[in-house]
Coordinates of C-alpha atoms in Angstrom, one line a residue:
X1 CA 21.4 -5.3 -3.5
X2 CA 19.3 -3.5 -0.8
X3 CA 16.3 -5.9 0.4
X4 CA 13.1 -3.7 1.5
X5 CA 9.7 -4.3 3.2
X6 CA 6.6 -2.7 1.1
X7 CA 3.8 -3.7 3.8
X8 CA 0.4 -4.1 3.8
X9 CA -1.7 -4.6 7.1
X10 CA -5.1 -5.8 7.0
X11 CA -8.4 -7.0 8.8
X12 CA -10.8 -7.3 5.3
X13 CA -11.0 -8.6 2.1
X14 CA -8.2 -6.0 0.1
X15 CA -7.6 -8.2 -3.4
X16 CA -7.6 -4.6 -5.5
X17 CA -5.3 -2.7 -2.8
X18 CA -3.0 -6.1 -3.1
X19 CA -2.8 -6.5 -7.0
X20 CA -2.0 -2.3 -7.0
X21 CA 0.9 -3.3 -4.4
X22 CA 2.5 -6.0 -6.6
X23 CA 2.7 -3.1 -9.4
X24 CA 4.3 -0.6 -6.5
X25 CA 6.7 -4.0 -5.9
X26 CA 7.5 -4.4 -9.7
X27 CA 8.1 -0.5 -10.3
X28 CA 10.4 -0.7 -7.6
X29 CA 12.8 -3.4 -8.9
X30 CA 12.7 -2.0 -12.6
X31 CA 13.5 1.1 -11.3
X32 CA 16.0 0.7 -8.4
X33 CA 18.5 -1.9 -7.5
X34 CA 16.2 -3.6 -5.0
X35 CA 15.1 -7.0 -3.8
X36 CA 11.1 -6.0 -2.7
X37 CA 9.4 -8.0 0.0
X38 CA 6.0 -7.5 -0.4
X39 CA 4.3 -8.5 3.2
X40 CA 0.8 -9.1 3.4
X41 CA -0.3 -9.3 7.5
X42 CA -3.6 -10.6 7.4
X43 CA -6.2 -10.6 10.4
X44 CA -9.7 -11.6 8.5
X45 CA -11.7 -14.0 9.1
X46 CA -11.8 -17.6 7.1
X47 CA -14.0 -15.7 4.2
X48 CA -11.9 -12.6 4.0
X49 CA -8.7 -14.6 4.3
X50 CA -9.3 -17.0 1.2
X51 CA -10.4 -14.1 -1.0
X52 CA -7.2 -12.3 -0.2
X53 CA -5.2 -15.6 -1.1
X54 CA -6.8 -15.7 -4.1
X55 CA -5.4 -12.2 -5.0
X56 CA -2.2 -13.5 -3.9
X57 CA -2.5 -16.5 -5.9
X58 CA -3.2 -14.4 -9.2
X59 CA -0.3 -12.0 -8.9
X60 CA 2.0 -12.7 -12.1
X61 CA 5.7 -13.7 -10.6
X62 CA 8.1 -10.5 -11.3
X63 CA 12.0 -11.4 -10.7
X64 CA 13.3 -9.7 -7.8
X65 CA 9.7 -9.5 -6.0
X66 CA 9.1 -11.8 -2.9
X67 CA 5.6 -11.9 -2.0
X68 CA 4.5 -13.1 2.2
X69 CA 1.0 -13.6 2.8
X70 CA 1.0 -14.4 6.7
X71 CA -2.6 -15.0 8.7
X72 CA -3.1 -15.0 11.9
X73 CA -1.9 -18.4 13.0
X74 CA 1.3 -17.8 10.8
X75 CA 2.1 -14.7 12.8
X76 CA 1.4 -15.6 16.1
X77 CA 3.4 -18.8 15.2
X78 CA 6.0 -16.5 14.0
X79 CA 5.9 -13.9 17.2
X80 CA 5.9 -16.5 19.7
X81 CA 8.9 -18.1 18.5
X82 CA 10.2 -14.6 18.8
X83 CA 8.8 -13.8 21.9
X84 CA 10.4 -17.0 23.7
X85 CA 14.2 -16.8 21.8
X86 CA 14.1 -13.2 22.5
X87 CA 14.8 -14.5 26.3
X88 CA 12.0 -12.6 28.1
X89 CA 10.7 -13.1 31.5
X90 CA 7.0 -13.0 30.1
X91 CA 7.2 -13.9 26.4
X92 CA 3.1 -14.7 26.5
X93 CA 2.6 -10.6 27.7
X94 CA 4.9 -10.2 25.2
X95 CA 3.1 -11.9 22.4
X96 CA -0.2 -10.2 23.6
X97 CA 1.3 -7.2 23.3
X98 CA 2.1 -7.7 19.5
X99 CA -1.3 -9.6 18.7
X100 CA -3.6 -8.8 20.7
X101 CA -7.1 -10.2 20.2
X102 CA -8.8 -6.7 19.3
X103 CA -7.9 -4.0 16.7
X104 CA -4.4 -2.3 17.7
X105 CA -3.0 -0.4 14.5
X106 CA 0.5 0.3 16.5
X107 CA 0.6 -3.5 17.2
X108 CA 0.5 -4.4 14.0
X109 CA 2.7 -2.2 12.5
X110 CA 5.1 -3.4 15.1
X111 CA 4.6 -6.9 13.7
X112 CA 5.5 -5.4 10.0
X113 CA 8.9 -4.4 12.0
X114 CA 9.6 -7.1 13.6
X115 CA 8.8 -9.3 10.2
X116 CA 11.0 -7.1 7.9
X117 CA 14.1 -7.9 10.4
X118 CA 13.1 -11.6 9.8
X119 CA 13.6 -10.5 6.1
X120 CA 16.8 -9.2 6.2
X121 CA 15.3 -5.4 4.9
X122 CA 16.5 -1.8 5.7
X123 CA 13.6 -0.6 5.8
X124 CA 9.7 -0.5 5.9
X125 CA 7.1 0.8 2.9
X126 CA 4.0 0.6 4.8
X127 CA 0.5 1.2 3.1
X128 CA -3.1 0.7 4.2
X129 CA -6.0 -1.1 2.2
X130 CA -8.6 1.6 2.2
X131 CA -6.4 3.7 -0.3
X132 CA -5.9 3.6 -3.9
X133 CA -2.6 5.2 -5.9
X134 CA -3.6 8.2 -8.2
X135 CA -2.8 8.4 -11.8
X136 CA -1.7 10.6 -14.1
X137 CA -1.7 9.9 -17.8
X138 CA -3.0 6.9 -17.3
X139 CA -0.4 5.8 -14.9
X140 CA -0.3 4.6 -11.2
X141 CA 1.8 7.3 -9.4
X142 CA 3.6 5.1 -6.8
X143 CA 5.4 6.5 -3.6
X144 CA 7.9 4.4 -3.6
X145 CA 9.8 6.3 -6.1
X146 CA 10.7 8.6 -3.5
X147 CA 11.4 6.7 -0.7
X148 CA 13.9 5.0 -2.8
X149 CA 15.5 7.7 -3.7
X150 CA 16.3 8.8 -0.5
X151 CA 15.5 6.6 2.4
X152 CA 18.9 5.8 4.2
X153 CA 21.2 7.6 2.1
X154 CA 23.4 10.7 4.1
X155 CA 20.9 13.5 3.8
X156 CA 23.6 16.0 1.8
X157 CA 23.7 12.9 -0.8
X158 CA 19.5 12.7 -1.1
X159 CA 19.8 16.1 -1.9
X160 CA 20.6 15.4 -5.3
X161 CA 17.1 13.6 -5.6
X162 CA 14.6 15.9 -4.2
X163 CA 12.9 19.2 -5.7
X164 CA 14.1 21.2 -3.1
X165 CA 16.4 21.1 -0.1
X166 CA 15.9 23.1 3.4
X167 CA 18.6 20.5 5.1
X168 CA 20.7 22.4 7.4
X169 CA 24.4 21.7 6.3
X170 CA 25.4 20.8 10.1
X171 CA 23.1 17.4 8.7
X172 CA 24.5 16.7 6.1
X173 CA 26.2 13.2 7.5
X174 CA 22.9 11.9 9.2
X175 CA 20.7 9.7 7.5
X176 CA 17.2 10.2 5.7
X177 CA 15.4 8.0 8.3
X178 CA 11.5 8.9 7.0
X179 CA 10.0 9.4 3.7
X180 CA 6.6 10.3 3.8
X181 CA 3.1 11.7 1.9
X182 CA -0.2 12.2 2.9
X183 CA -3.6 11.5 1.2
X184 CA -6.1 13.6 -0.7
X185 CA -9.8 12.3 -0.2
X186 CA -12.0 12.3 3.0
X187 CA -10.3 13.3 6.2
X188 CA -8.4 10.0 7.5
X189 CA -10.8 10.2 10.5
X190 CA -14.0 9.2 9.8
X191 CA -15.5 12.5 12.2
X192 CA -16.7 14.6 9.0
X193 CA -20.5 13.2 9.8
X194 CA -19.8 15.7 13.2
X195 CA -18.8 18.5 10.9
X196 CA -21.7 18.5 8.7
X197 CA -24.3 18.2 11.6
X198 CA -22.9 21.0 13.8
X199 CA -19.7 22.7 13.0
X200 CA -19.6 24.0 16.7
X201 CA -19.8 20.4 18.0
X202 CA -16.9 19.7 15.5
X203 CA -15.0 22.1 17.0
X204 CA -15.2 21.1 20.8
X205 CA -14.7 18.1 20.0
X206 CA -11.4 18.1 17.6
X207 CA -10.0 20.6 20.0
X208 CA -9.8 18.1 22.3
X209 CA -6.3 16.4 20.8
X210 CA -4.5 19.8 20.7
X211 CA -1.9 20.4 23.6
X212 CA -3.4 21.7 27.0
X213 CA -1.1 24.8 26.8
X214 CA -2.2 25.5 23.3
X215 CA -3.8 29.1 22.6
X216 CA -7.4 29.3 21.5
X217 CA -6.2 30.7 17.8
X218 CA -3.7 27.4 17.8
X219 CA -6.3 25.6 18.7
X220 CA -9.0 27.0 16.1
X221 CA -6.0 26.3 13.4
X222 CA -5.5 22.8 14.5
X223 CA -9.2 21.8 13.8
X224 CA -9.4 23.4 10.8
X225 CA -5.9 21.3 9.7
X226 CA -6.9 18.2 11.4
X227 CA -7.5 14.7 9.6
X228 CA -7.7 16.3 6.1
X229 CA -4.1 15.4 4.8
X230 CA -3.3 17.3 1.8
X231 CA -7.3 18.0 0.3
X232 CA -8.1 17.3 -2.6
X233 CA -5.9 18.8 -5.3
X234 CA -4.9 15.7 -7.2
X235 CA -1.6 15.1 -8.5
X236 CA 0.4 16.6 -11.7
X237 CA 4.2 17.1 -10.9
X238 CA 6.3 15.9 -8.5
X239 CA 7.8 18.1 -5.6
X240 CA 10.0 16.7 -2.7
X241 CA 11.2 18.4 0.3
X242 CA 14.8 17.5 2.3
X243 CA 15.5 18.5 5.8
X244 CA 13.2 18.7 9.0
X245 CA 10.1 16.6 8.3
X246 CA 7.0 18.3 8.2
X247 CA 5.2 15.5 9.8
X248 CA 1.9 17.3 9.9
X249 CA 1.8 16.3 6.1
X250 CA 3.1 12.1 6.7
X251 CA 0.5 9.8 7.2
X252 CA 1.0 5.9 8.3
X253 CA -0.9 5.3 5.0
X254 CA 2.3 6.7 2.9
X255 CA 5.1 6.6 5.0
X256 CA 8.9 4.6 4.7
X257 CA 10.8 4.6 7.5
X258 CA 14.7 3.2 8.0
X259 CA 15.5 0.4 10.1
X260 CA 17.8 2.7 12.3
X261 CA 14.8 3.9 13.3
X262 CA 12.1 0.7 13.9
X263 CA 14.6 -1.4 15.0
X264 CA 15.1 0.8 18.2
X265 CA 11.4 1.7 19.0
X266 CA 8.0 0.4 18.9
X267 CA 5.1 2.0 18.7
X268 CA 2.4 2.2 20.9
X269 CA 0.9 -0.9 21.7
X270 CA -2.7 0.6 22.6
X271 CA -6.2 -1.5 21.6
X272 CA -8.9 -0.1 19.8
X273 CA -6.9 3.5 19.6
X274 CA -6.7 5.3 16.3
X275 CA -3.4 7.0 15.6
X276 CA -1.4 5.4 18.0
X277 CA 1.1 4.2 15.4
X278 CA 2.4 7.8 15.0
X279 CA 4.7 7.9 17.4
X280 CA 7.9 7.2 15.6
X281 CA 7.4 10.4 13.1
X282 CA 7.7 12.8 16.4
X283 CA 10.7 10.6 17.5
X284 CA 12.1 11.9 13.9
X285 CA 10.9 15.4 14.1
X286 CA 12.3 16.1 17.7
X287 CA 15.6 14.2 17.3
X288 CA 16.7 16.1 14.1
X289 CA 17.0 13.4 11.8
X290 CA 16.4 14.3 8.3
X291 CA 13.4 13.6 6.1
X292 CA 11.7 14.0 2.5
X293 CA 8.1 14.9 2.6
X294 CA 6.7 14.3 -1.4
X295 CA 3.4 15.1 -3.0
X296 CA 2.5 11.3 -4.1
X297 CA -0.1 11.0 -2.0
X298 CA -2.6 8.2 -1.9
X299 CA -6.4 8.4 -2.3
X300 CA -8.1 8.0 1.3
X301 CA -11.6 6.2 1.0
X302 CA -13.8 4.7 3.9
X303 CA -14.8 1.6 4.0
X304 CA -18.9 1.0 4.9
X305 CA -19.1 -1.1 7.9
X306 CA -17.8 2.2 10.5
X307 CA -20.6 4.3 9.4
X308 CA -23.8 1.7 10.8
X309 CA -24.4 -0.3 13.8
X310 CA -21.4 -2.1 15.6
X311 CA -19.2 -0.7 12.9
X312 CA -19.5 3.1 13.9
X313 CA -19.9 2.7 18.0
X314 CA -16.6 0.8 18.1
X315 CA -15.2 3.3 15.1
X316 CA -15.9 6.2 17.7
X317 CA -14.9 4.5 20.4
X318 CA -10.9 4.3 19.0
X319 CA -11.2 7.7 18.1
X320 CA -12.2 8.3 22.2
X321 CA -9.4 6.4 23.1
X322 CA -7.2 8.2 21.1
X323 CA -8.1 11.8 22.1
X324 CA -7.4 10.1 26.0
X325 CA -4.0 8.7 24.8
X326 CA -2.6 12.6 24.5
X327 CA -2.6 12.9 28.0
X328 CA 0.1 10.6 28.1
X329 CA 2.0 11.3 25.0
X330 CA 1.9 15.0 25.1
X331 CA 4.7 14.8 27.9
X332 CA 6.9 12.5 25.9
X333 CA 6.3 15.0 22.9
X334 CA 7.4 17.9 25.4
X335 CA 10.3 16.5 26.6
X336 CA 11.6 15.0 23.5
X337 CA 11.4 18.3 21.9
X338 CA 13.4 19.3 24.6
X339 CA 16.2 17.0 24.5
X340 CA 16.3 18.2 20.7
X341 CA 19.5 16.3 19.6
X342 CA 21.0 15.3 22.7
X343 CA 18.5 12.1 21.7
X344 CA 21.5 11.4 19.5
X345 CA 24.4 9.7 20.0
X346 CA 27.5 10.2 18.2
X347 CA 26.9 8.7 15.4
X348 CA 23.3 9.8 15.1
X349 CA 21.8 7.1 16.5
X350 CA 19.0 7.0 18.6
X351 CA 19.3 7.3 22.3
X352 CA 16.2 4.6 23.8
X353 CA 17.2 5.1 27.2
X354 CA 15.6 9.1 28.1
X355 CA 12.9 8.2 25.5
X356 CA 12.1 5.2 27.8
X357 CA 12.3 6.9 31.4
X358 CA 10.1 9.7 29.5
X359 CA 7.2 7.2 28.8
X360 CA 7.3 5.8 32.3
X361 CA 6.8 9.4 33.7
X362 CA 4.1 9.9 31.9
X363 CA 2.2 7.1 33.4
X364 CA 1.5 8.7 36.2
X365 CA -0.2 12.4 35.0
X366 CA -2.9 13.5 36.7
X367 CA -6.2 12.2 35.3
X368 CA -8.0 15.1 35.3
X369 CA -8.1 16.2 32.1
X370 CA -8.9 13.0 30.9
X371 CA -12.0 13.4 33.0
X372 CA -12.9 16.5 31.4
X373 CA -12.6 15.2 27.9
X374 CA -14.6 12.4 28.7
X375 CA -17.3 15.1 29.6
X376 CA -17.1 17.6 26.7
X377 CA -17.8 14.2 24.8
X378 CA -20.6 13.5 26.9
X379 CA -22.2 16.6 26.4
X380 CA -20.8 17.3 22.5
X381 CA -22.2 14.1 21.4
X382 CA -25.8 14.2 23.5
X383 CA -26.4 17.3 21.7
X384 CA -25.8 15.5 18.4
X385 CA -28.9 13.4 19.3
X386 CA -29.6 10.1 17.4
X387 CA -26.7 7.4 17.1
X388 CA -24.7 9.9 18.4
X389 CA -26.4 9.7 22.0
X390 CA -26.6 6.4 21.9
X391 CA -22.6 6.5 21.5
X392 CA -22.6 8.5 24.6
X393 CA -24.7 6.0 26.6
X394 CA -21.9 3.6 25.7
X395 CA -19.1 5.6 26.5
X396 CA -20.6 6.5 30.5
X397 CA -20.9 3.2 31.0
X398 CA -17.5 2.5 29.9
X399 CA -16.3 5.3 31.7
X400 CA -13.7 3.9 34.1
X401 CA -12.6 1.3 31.6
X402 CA -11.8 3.9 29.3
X403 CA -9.7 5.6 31.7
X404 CA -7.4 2.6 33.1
X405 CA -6.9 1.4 29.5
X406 CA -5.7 4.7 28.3
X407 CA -3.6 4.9 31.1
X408 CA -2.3 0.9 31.1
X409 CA -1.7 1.1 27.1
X410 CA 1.0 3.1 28.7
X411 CA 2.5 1.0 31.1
X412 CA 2.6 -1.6 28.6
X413 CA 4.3 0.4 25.8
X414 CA 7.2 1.1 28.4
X415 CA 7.7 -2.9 28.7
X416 CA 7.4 -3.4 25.2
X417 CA 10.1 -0.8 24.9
X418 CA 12.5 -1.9 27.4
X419 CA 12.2 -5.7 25.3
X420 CA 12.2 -4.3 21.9
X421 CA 16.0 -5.0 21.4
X422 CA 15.9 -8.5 22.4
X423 CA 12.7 -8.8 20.2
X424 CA 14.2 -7.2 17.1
X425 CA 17.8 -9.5 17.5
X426 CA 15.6 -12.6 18.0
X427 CA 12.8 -12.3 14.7
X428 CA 16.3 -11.7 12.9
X429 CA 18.0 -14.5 14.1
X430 CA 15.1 -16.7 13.4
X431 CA 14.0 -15.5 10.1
X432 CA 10.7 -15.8 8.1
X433 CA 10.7 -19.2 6.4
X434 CA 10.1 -18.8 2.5
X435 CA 7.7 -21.8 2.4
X436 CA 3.8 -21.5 2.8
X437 CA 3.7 -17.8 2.5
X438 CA 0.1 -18.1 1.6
X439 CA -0.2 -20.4 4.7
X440 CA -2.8 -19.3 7.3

């Protein structure tokens, strides 16, 4: 019986997005011969914490469904064990780099990798608690159904289980490594506000993530695509897709990956950086491995506390580190793309090593254009006035930070890369006890 992860990271109170999970986790096993793990990674405070564990608590027992609720001091209990059998020089930059003290979306997926080889699971059903399942009929329509269907199987054998196929038949022996939707709702970053105040503003401002060698007209098509997943049609039939992943239309909030993928690369270890736990999908994309892209997407919501105050400076703050972390992975995109499937082995595997020696080059790129994206903010968001200003008054005077972080996120992604294989044997070979899973 295959053993999988479904995984749900969170920093608030989630008790709805936690019950709909144990109903993804039941479907599952009814449906498919499957043992489902259903990991709960919990960063909220006390408050938060206990009203999650409640949720946890209430969750009716379903045969074949193992449910983990891990808090803080469980998981950096967990990781430091990790960190120190996996043999490293620095275990402690190690552990920092999996749980750090601020908000680091690629570090905590990294944690739901690193926990799911503790598990003994193939692979990794991740979802995010500021989305809710659509329905139709009356019924929760869960992606899971797809991913099982397909995830790790030889792509010409998925065939038989999607809508359509595009898979070349040269990869017809590789295996579906990612199974993905997107999300119909507001755009996944919270930048719409820019929109609706000036359009023109929007657009200088979006325009900054496309590549530097872009075209204006691939530009003006990336900002008009950008953030808004797959709108607002809702569900009513299912349609699936084998063959090159159109990763343009994944999103980490609907996304199963195979272990053959994880257990060879982390993500991007950056702090208070939106998107930086995409990374994985282009390894995907560029290497040739197949995919299935579906149409159960998930409902995308915000959640209040980004909008006011604190909440929305350090909200737009990630989304300013993230447009400075392209400088850096654009090149590892480039060259990736050019290795094509030479970042195969043999046996379709993936090759680490030139993905490794890529990210290390990239650490030393010219910061100029970082510099001039830090300006076009400057000036986009003075002429936005109001709370926007005041956001630009905090970003001059973080300037420089800025800068070195983007650029040291880096550098520490290429460490956590060069110890991810130790790190991956050692959280198997120690396991994730089955006692106190509600422990914090």
């Amino acid at each position: 019986m295959q053993r999988v992860c479904l995984a749900l990271p969170t920093m608030r109170p989630c008790a709805t997005t936690i019950a709909d999970l144990a109903e993804e986790a039941a479907y599952a096993v009814a449906n498919f011969d499957v043992e489902v793990h259903l990991l709960v990674l919990d960063t909220t405070d006390a408050a938060g914490f206990a009203e999650n564990a409640g949720a946890v608590a209430a969750l009716a027992p379903t045969p074949g469904v193992v449910v983990h609720h891990l808090g803080e001091a469980r998981q950096r209990e967990f990781l430091g064990r990790v960190a120190e059998r996996s043999g490293a020089a620095d275990p402690a930059l190690l552990l920092d780099l999996m749980l750090p003290q601020a908000v680091a979306y690629g570090a905590c997926t990294n944690r739901l990798f690193l926990a799911a080889a503790a598990l003994g699971c193939t692979s990794v059903h991740q979802r995010n608690d500021d989305a809710d399942f659509q329905t139709l009929d009356g019924r929760k329509v869960f992606p899971i159904h797809h991913e099982l269907l397909s995830l790790g199987r030889p792509a010409g054998e998925a065939a038989a289980g999607v809508t359509r196929s595009e898979l070349d038949p040269a990869d017809a022996d590789k295996p579906v490594v990612l199974v993905g939707g997107s999300f119909i709702g507001e755009l996944s970053v919270d930048v719409s506000e820019i929109r609706e105040l000036d359009p023109a503003v929007y657009h200088d401002v979006v325009s900054l993530w496309a590549p530097p060698l872009w075209s204006e007209e691939e530009r003006n098509a990336v900002v008009e695509a950008s953030f808004t997943g797959a709108g607002t049609e809702p569900f009513t039939a299912d349609d699936s897709v084998l063959g090159v992943p159109d990763i343009w239309h994944v999103d980490m909030c609907n996304i199963a990956l195979d272990h053959r993928v994880y257990e060879l690369l982390p993500l991007l270890p950056s702090t208070e950086t939106i998107g930086s736990d995409y990374f994985l999908s282009h390894v995907v994309l560029d290497s040739g491995l197949p995919g299935v892209v579906h149409n159960r997407h998930i409902v995308n919501y915000y959640t209040p506390e980004r909008r006011t105050g604190p909440g929305f400076v350090a909200y737009q703050l990630r989304f300013v580190k993230f447009l400075l972390s392209m400088l850096y992975l654009y090149p590892v995109y480039g060259e990736m793309m050019d290795l094509g499937g030479d970042l195969l082995d043999d046996r379709h595997g993936l090759r680490v090593e030139p993905i490794l020696d890529s990210v290390r080059r990239s650490t030393h790129w010219d910061r100029s254009r970082n510099e001039h994206c830090l300006d076009v903010l400057d000036r986009s968001y003075r002429k936005l006035g109001g709370k926007y200003a005041e956001l630009a008054d905090v970003v001059a005077g973080r300037r420089q930070q800025l800068l070195d972080e983007a650029q040291q996120d880096v550098e520490r992604w290429a460490v956590l890369i060069e110890a991810w294989a130790a790190l991956v044997a050692a959280a198997r070979a120690e396991g994730l006890a089955a006692g106190g899973e509600t422990a914090r």
